[in-house]
Tab-separated table of C-alpha atoms and ligand atoms in Angstrom:
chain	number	residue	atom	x	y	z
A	1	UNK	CA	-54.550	-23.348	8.770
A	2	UNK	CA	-51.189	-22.651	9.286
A	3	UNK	CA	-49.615	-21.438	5.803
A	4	UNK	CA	-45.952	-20.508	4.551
A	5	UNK	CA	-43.891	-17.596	3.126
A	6	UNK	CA	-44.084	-19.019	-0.133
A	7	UNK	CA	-41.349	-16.854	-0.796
A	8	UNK	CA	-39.015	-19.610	0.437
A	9	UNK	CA	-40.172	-22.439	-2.277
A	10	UNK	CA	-38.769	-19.861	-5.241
A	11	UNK	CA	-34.962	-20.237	-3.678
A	12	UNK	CA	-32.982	-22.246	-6.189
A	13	UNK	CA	-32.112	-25.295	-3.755
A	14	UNK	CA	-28.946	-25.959	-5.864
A	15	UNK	CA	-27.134	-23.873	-3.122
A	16	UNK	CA	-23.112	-23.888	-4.488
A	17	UNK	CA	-21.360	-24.873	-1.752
A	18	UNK	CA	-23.177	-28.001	-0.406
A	19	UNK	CA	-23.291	-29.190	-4.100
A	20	UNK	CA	-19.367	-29.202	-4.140
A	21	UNK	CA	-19.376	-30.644	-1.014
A	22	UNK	CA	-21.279	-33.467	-2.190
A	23	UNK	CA	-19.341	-34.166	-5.041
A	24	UNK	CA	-16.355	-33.429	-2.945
A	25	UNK	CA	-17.211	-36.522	-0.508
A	26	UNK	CA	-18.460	-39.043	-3.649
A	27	UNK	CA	-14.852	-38.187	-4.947
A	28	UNK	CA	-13.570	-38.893	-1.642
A	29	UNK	CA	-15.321	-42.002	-1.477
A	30	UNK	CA	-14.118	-43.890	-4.829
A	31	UNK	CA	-10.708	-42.351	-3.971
A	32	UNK	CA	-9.805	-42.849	-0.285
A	33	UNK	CA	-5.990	-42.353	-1.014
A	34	UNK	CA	-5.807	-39.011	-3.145
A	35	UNK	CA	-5.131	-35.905	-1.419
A	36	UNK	CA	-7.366	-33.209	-1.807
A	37	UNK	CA	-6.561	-29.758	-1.634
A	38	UNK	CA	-9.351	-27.092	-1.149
A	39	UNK	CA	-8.940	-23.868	-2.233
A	40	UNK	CA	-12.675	-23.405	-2.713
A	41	UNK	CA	-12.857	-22.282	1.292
A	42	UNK	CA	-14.320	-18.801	1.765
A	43	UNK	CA	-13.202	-19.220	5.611
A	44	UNK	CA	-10.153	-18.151	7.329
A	45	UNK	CA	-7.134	-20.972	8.678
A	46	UNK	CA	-4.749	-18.989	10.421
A	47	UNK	CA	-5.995	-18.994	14.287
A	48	UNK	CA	-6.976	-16.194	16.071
A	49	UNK	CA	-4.328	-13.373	17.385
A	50	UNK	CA	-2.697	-13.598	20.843
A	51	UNK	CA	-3.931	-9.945	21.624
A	52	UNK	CA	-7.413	-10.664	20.865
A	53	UNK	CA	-7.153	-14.300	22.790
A	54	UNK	CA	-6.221	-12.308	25.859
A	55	UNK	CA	-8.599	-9.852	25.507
A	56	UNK	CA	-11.158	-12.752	25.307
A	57	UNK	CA	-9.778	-14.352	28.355
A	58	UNK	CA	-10.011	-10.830	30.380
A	59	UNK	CA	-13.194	-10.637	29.548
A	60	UNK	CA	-14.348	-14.429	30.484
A	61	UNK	CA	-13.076	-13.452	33.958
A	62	UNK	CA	-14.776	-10.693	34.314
A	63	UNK	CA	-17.878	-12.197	33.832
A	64	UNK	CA	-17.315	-14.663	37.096
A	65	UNK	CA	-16.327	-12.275	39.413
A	66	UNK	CA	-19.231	-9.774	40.986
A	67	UNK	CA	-18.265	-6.358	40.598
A	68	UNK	CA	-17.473	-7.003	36.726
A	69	UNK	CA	-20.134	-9.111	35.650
A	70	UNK	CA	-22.188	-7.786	32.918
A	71	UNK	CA	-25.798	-9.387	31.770
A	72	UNK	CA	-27.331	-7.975	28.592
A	73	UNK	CA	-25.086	-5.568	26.563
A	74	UNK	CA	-26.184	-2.827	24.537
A	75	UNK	CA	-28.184	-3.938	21.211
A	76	UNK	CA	-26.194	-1.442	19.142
A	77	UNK	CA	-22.533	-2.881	20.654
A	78	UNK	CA	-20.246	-1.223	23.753
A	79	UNK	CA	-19.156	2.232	23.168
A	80	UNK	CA	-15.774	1.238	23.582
A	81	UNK	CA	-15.748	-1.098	20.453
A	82	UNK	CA	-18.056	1.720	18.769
A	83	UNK	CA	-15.449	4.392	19.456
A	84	UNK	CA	-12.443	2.241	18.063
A	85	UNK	CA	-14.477	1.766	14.910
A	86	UNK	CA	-15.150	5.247	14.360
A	87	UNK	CA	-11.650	6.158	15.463
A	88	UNK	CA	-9.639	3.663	13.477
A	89	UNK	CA	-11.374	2.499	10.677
A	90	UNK	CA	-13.250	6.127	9.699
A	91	UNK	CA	-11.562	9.106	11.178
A	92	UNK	CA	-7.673	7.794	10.504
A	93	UNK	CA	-8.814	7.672	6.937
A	94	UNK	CA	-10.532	11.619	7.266
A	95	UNK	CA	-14.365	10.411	7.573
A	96	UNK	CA	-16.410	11.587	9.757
A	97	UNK	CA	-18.835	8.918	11.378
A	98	UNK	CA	-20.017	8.629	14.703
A	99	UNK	CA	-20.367	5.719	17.076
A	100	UNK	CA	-24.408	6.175	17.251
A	101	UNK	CA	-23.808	5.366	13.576
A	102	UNK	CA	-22.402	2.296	14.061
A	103	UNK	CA	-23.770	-0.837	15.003
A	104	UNK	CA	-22.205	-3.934	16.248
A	105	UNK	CA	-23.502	-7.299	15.022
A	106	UNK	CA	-22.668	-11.664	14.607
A	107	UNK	CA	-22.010	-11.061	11.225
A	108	UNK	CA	-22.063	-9.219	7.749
A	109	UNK	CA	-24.244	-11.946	6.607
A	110	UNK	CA	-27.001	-11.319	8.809
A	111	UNK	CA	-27.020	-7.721	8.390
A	112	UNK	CA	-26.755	-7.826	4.737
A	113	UNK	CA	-30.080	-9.983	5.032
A	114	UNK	CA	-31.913	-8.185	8.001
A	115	UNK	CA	-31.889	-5.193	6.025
A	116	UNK	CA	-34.527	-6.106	3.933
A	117	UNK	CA	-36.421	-5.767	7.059
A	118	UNK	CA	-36.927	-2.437	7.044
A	119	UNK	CA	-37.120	-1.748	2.752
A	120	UNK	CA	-40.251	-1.877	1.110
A	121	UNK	CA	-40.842	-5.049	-0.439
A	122	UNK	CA	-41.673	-3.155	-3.787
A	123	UNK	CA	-37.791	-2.166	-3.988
A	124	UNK	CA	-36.584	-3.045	-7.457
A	125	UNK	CA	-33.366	-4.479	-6.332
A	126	UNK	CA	-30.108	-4.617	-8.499
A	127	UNK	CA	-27.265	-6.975	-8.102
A	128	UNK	CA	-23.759	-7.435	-9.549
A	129	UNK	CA	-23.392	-10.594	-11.180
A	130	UNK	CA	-21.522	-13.164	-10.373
A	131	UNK	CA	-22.168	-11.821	-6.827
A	132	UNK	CA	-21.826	-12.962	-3.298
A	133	UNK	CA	-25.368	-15.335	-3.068
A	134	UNK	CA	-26.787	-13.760	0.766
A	135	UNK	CA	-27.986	-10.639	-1.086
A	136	UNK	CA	-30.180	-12.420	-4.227
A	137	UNK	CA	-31.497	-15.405	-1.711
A	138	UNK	CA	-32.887	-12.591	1.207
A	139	UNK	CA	-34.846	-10.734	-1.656
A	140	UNK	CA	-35.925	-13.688	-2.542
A	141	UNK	CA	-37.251	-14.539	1.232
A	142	UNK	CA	-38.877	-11.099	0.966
A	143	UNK	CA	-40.609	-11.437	-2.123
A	144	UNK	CA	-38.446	-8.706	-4.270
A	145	UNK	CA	-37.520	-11.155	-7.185
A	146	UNK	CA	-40.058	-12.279	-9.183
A	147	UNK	CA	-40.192	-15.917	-10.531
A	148	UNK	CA	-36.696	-17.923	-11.266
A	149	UNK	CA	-36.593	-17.995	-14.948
A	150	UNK	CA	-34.818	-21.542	-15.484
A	151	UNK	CA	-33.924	-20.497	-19.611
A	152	UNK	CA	-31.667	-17.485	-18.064
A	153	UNK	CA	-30.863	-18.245	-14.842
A	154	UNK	CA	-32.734	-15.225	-13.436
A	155	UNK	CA	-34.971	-13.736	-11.116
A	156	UNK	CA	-37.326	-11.713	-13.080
A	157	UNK	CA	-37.486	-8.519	-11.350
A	158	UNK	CA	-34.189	-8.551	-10.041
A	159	UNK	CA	-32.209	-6.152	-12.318
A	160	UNK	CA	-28.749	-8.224	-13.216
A	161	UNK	CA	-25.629	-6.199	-13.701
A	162	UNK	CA	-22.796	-7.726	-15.523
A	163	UNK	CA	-19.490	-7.470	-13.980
A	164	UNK	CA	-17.017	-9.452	-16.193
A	165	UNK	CA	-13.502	-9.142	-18.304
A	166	UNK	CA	-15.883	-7.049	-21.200
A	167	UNK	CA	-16.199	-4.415	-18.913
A	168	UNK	CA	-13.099	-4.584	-16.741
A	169	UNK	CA	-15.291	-5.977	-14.021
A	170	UNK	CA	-16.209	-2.357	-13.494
A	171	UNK	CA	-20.185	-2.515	-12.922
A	172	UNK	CA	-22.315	0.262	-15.591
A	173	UNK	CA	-25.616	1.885	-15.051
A	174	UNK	CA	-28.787	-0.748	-15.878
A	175	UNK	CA	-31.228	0.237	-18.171
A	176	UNK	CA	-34.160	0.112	-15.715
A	177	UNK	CA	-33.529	2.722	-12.436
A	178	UNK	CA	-32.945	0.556	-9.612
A	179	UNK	CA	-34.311	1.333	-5.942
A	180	UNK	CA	-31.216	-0.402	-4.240
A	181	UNK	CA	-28.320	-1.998	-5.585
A	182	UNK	CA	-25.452	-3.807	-3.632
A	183	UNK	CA	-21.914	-3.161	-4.083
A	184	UNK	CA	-19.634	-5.491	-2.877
A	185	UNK	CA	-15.713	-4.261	-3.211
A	186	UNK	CA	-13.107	-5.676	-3.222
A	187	UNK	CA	-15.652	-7.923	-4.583
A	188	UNK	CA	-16.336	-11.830	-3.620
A	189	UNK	CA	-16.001	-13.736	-6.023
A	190	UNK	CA	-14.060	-11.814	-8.674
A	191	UNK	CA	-11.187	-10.415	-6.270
A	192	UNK	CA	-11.659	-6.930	-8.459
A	193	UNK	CA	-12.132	-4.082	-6.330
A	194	UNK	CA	-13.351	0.136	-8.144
A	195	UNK	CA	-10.841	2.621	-8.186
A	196	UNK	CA	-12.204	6.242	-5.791
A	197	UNK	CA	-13.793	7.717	-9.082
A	198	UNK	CA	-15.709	4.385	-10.308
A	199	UNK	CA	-17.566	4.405	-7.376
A	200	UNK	CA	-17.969	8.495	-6.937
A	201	UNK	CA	-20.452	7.510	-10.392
A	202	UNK	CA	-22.383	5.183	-8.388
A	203	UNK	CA	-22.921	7.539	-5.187
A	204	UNK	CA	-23.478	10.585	-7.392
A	205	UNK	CA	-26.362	8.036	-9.541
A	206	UNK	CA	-27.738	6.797	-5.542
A	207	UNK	CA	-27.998	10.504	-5.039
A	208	UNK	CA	-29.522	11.578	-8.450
A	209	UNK	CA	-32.234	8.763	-8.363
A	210	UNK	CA	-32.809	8.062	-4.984
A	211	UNK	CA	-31.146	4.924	-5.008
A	212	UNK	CA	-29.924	3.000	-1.436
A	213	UNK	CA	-26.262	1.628	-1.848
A	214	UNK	CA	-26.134	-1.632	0.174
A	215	UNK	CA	-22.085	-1.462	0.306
A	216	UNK	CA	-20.036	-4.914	1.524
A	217	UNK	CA	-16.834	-3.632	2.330
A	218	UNK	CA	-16.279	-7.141	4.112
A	219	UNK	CA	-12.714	-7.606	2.201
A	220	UNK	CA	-11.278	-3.937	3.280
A	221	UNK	CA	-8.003	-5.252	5.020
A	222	UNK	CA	-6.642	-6.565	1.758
A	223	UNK	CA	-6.727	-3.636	-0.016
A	224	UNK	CA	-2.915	-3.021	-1.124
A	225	UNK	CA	-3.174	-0.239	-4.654
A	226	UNK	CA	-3.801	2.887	-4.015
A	227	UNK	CA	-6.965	5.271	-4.939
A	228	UNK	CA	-9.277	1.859	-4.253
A	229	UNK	CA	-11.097	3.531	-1.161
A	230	UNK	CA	-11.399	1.905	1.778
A	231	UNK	CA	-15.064	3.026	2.636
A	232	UNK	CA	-17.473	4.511	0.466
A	233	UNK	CA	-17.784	7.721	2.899
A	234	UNK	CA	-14.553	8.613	1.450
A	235	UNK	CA	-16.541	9.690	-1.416
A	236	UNK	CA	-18.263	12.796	-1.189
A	237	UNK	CA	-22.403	12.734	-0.675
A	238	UNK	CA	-21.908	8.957	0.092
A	239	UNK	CA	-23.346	9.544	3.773
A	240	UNK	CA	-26.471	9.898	2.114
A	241	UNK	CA	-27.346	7.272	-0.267
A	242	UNK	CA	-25.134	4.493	1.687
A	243	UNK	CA	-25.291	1.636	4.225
A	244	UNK	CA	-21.897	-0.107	4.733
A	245	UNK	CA	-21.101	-3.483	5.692
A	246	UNK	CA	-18.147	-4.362	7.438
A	247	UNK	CA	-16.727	-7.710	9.399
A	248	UNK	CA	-14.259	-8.903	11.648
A	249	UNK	CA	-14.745	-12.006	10.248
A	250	UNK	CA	-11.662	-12.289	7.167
A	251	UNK	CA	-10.335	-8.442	8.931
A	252	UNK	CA	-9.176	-10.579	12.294
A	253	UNK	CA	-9.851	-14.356	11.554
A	254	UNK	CA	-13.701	-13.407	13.588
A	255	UNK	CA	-15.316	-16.522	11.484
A	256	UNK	CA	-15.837	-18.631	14.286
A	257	UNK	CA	-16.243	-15.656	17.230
A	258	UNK	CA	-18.851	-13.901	14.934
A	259	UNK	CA	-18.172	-10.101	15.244
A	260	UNK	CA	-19.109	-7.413	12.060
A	261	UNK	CA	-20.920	-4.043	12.466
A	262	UNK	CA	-22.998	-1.722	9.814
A	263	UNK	CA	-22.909	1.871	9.354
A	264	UNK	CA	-26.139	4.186	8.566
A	265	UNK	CA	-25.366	7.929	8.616
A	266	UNK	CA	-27.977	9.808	10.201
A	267	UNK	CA	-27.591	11.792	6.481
A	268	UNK	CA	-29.140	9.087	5.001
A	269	UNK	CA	-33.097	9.388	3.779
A	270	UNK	CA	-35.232	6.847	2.467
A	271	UNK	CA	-39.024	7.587	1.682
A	272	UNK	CA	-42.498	6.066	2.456
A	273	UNK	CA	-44.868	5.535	-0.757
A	274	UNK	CA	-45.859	8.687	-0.224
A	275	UNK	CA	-42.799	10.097	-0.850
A	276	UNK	CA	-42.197	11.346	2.928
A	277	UNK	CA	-38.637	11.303	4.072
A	278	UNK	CA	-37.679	8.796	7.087
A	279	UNK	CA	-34.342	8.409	8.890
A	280	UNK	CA	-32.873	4.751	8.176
A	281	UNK	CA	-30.868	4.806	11.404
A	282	UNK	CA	-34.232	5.206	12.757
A	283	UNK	CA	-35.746	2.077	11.695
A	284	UNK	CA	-32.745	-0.037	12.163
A	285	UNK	CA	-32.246	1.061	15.232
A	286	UNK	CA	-35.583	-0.112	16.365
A	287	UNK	CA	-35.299	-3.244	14.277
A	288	UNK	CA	-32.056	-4.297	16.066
A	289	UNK	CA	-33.380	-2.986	19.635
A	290	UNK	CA	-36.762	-5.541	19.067
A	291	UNK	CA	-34.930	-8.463	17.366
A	292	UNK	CA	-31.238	-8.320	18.304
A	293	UNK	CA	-29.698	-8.966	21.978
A	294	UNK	CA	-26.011	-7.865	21.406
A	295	UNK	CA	-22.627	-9.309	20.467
A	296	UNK	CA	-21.391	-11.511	23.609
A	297	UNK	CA	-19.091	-8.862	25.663
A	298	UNK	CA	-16.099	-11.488	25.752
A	299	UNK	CA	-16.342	-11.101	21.602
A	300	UNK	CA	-16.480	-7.403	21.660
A	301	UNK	CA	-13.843	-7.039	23.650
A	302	UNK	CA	-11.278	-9.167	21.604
A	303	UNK	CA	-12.622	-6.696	18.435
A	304	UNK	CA	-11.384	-3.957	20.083
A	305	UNK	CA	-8.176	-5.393	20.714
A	306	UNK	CA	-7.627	-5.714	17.400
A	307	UNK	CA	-7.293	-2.072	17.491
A	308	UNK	CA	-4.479	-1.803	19.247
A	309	UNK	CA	-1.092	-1.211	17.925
A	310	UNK	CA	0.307	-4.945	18.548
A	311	UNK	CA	-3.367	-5.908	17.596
A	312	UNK	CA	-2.891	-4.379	14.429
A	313	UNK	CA	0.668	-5.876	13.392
A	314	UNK	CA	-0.858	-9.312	14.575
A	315	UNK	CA	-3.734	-9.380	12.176
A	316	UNK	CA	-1.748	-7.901	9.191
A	317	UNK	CA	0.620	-10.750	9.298
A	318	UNK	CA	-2.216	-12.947	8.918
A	319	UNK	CA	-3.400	-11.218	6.028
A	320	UNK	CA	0.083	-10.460	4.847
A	321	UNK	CA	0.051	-14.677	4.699
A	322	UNK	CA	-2.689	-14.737	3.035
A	323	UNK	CA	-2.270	-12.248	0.634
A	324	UNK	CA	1.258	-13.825	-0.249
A	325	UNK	CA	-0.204	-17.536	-0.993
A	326	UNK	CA	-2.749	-15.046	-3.811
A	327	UNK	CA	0.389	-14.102	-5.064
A	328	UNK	CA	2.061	-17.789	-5.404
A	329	UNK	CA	-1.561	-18.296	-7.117
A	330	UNK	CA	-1.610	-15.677	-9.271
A	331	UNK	CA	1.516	-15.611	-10.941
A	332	UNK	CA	1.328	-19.492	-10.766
A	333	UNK	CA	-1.581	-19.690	-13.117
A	334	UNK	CA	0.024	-16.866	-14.959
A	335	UNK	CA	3.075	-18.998	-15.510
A	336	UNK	CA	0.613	-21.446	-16.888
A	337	UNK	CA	-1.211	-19.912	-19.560
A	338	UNK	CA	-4.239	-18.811	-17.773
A	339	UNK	CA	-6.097	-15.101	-17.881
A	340	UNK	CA	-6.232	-14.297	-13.928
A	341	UNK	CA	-8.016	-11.308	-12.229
A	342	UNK	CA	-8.322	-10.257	-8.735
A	343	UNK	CA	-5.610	-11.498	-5.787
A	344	UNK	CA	-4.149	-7.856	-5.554
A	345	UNK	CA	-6.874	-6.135	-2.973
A	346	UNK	CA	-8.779	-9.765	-1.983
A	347	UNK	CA	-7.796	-12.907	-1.295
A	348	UNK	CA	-9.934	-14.163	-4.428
A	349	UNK	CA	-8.581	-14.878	-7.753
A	350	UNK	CA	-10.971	-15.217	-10.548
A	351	UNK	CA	-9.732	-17.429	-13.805
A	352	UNK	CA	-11.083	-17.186	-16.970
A	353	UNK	CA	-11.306	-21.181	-17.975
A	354	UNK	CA	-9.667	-21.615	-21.281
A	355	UNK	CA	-10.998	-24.293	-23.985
A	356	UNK	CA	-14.705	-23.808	-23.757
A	357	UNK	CA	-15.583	-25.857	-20.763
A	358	UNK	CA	-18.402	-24.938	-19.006
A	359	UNK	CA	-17.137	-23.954	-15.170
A	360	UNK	CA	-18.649	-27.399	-13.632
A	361	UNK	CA	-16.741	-28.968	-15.914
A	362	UNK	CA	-13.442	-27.648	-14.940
A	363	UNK	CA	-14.559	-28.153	-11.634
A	364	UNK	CA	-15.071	-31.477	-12.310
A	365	UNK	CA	-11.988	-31.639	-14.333
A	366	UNK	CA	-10.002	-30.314	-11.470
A	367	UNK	CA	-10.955	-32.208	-9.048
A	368	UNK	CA	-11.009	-35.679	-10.926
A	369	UNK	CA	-7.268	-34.783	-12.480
A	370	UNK	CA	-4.971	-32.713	-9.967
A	371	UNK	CA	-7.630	-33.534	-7.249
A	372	UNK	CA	-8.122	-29.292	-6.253
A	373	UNK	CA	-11.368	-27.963	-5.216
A	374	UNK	CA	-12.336	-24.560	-6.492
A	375	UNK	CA	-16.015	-22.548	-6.911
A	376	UNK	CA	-17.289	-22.923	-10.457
A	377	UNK	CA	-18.148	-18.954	-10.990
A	378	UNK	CA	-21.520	-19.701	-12.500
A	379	UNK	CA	-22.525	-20.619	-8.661
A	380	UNK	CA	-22.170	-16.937	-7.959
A	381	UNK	CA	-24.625	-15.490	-11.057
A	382	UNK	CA	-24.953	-16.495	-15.034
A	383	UNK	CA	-22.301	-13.954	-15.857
A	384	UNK	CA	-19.565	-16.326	-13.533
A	385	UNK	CA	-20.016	-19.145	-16.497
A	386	UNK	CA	-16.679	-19.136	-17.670
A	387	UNK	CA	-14.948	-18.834	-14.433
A	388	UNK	CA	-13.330	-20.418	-11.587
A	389	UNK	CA	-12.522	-19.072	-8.007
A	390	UNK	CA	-9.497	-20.106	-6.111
A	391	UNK	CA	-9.142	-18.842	-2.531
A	392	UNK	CA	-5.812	-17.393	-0.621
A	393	UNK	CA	-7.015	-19.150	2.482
A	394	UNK	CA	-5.412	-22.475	2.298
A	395	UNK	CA	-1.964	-22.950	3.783
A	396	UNK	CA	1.058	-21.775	1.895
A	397	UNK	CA	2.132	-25.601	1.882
A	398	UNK	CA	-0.734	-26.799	0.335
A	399	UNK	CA	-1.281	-23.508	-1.996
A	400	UNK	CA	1.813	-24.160	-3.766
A	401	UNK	CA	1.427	-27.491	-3.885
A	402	UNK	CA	-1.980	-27.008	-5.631
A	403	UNK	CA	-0.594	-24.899	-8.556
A	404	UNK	CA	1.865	-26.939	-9.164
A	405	UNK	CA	-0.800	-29.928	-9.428
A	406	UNK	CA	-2.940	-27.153	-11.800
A	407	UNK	CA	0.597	-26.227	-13.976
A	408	UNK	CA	1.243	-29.612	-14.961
A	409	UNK	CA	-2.459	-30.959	-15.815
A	410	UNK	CA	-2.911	-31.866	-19.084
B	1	PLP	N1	-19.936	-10.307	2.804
B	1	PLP	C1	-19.187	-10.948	1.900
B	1	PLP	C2	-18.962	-10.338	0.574
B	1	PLP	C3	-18.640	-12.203	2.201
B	1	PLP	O1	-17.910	-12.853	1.287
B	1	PLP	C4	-18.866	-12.768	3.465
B	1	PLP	C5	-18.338	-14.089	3.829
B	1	PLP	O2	-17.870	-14.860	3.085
B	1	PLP	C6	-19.658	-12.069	4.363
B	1	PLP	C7	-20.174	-10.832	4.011
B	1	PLP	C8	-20.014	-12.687	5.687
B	1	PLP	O3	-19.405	-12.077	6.742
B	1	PLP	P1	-19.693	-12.543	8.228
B	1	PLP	O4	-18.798	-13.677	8.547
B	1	PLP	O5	-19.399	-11.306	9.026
B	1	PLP	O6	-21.126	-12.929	8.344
């Protein structure tokens, strides 16, 4: 008899975003004339850059024409999109990684799921919370979490760590020792990103423990402050406690194309039960080579042109629009009365909702009232009750438009 992983039946089907698209289309129904603005989306708008376009076409050509054609790629990604990585986004900023330790995927998401492929199931995994949802629901696949505890609104082995105004969104040190943790920063959903010697704790407690740091650096372009690093290698020892995540996805508008890449350091140890050491560029390498067939060359090739200096002023103005319509939100709400975090170094801004509603309320509220959609923060983790996330994505039109719908509701 055939049977299940049963892991699958203990995933909370609740999942955020299709519940807020269903109310989103019963609204839509009783209301056929209002105009709803979304500024729930956690997906790009502005279209893709001419540099990359080309790029994409060069490539297409290529593939019709005999002496260029190429078949299967390399499962890691081209060395010439490899090299750019390690050029641009690591050695410009004085870290050392090598293209062998990069490797080219369809997506952040995917990686920061396959993962679990090669961790032992036994892992005591810890979490931010509110957090982005891909890292709770693959441990759940994999049989990490422990029973959903409907009372709390928690896994019970997964170790929840609070990241909320009480402690300046700045995550502490769980009771219980963790075996892997994910660190997401600048952070989806709170917008809140930690400043070079925050996170120098957390590598220097991966190292001390023998903890693996699962680090989402998906939201890097947006960084604007200074001393918020731009990849955890810029902190020292991180090469050996840390995966990172990365994505061309929000970086160069990649949503659609699919293009991201992770980074293990050959540094970096993990251990069998028996407490021998193993390479994790080892195992992934083989994971990817047996279950992953490459990143379409036409794709990889309009990554690298992002790399390029017109390639770079194209996508910054992109994210130089989107960042400015996180600013009209900010000081928007601001101007309103509301407590706003985040919108600086992400295109996320996080509100504290004001008069006790619960966050489905407000959504509800919102939507029903001013006729906005945002993500009710409890969808990301129990800690997000209390919050609302508006997204930067929208166009600047409809952005402003919004807040001014949100500044004059009663
Ligand atoms: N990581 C975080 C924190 C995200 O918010 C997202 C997308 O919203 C992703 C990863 C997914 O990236 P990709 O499009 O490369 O799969």
């Amino acid at each position: 008899m055939i049977t299940i992983n049963e892991n699958f039946l203990n995933l909370q089907n609740n999942y955020l975003f299709s519940t807020i698209a269903k109310k989103v289309d019963d609204f839509k129904l009783k209301n056929p004339e209002k105009k709803i603005i979304k500024l729930g989306i956690g997906d790009v708008t502005r279209p893709i850059a001419p540099v990359v376009l080309e790029a994409m076409h060069k490539a297409i050509d290529e593939q019709g024409n005999l002496e260029t054609f190429r078949g299967y790629g390399p499962e890691q990604g081209y060395e010439f999109l490899r090299e750019k990585i390690a050029e641009f986004d690591y050695a410009r900023r004085g870290v050392k990684i090598s293209p062998d330790e990069i490797f080219v995927s369809d997506g952040a998401k995917c990686d920061c799921g396959n993962i679990g492929d090669i961790l032992g199931t036994d892992n005591v995994v810890a979490i931010t919370d509110p957090v982005y949802p891909v890292y709770l629901d693959t441990n759940v696949m994999s049989g990490r979490s422990g029973n959903y505890n409907n009372k709390t609104g928690k896994y019970e082995k997964i170790i929840y760590i609070p990241v909320t105004a009480e402690n300046n969104f700045i995550p502490e040190f769980p009771k219980e020792i963790p075996d892997m943790i994910y660190l997401c920063f600048p952070n989806n959903p709170t917008g809140t990103t930690l400043s070079k010697e925050e996170l120098k704790k957390w590598v220097d407690y991966a190292r001390k423990n023998k903890i693996l740091i699962l680090f989402d650096s998906a939201y890097e372009i947006f960084i604007s402050e200074e001393n918020v690093p731009h990849t955890i290698y810029e902190i020292d020892g991180a090469k050996e406690v840390a995966i990172e995540f990365r994505s061309f996805s929000k970086t160069a508008g990649f949503t659609g194309l699919r293009c991201a890449y992770t980074v293990i350091p050959k540094e970096l140890k993990v251990y069998t039960k028996q407490g021998k050491e193993v390479n994790l560029i080892s195992l992934w390498d083989r994971r990817q080579g047996t279950k992953f067939n490459g990143v379409s060359y036409p794709v990889q090739r309009g990554a690298e042109a992002i790399y390029s200096e017109e390639g770079q002023k194209q996508i910054k103005e992109n994210i130089l629009y989107y960042m400015n319509n996180a600013k009209i939100i900010k000081e928007g709400l601001q101007e309103a009365g509301y407590t706003v975090y985040g919108g600086k170094n992400a295109p996320y801004i996080w509100l504290k909702i004001p008069s006790g509603l619960t966050s489905w309320e407000f959504f509800d509220k919102l939507l029903n009232e001013v006729n906005v959609v945002g993500t009710p923060g409890v969808g990301f983790g129990p800690s997000g009750e209390g919050y609302f996330r508006l997204t930067a994505f929208g166009t600047k039109e409809n952005t402003i438009e919004a807040i001014e719908r949100i500044k004059n509701m009663k």
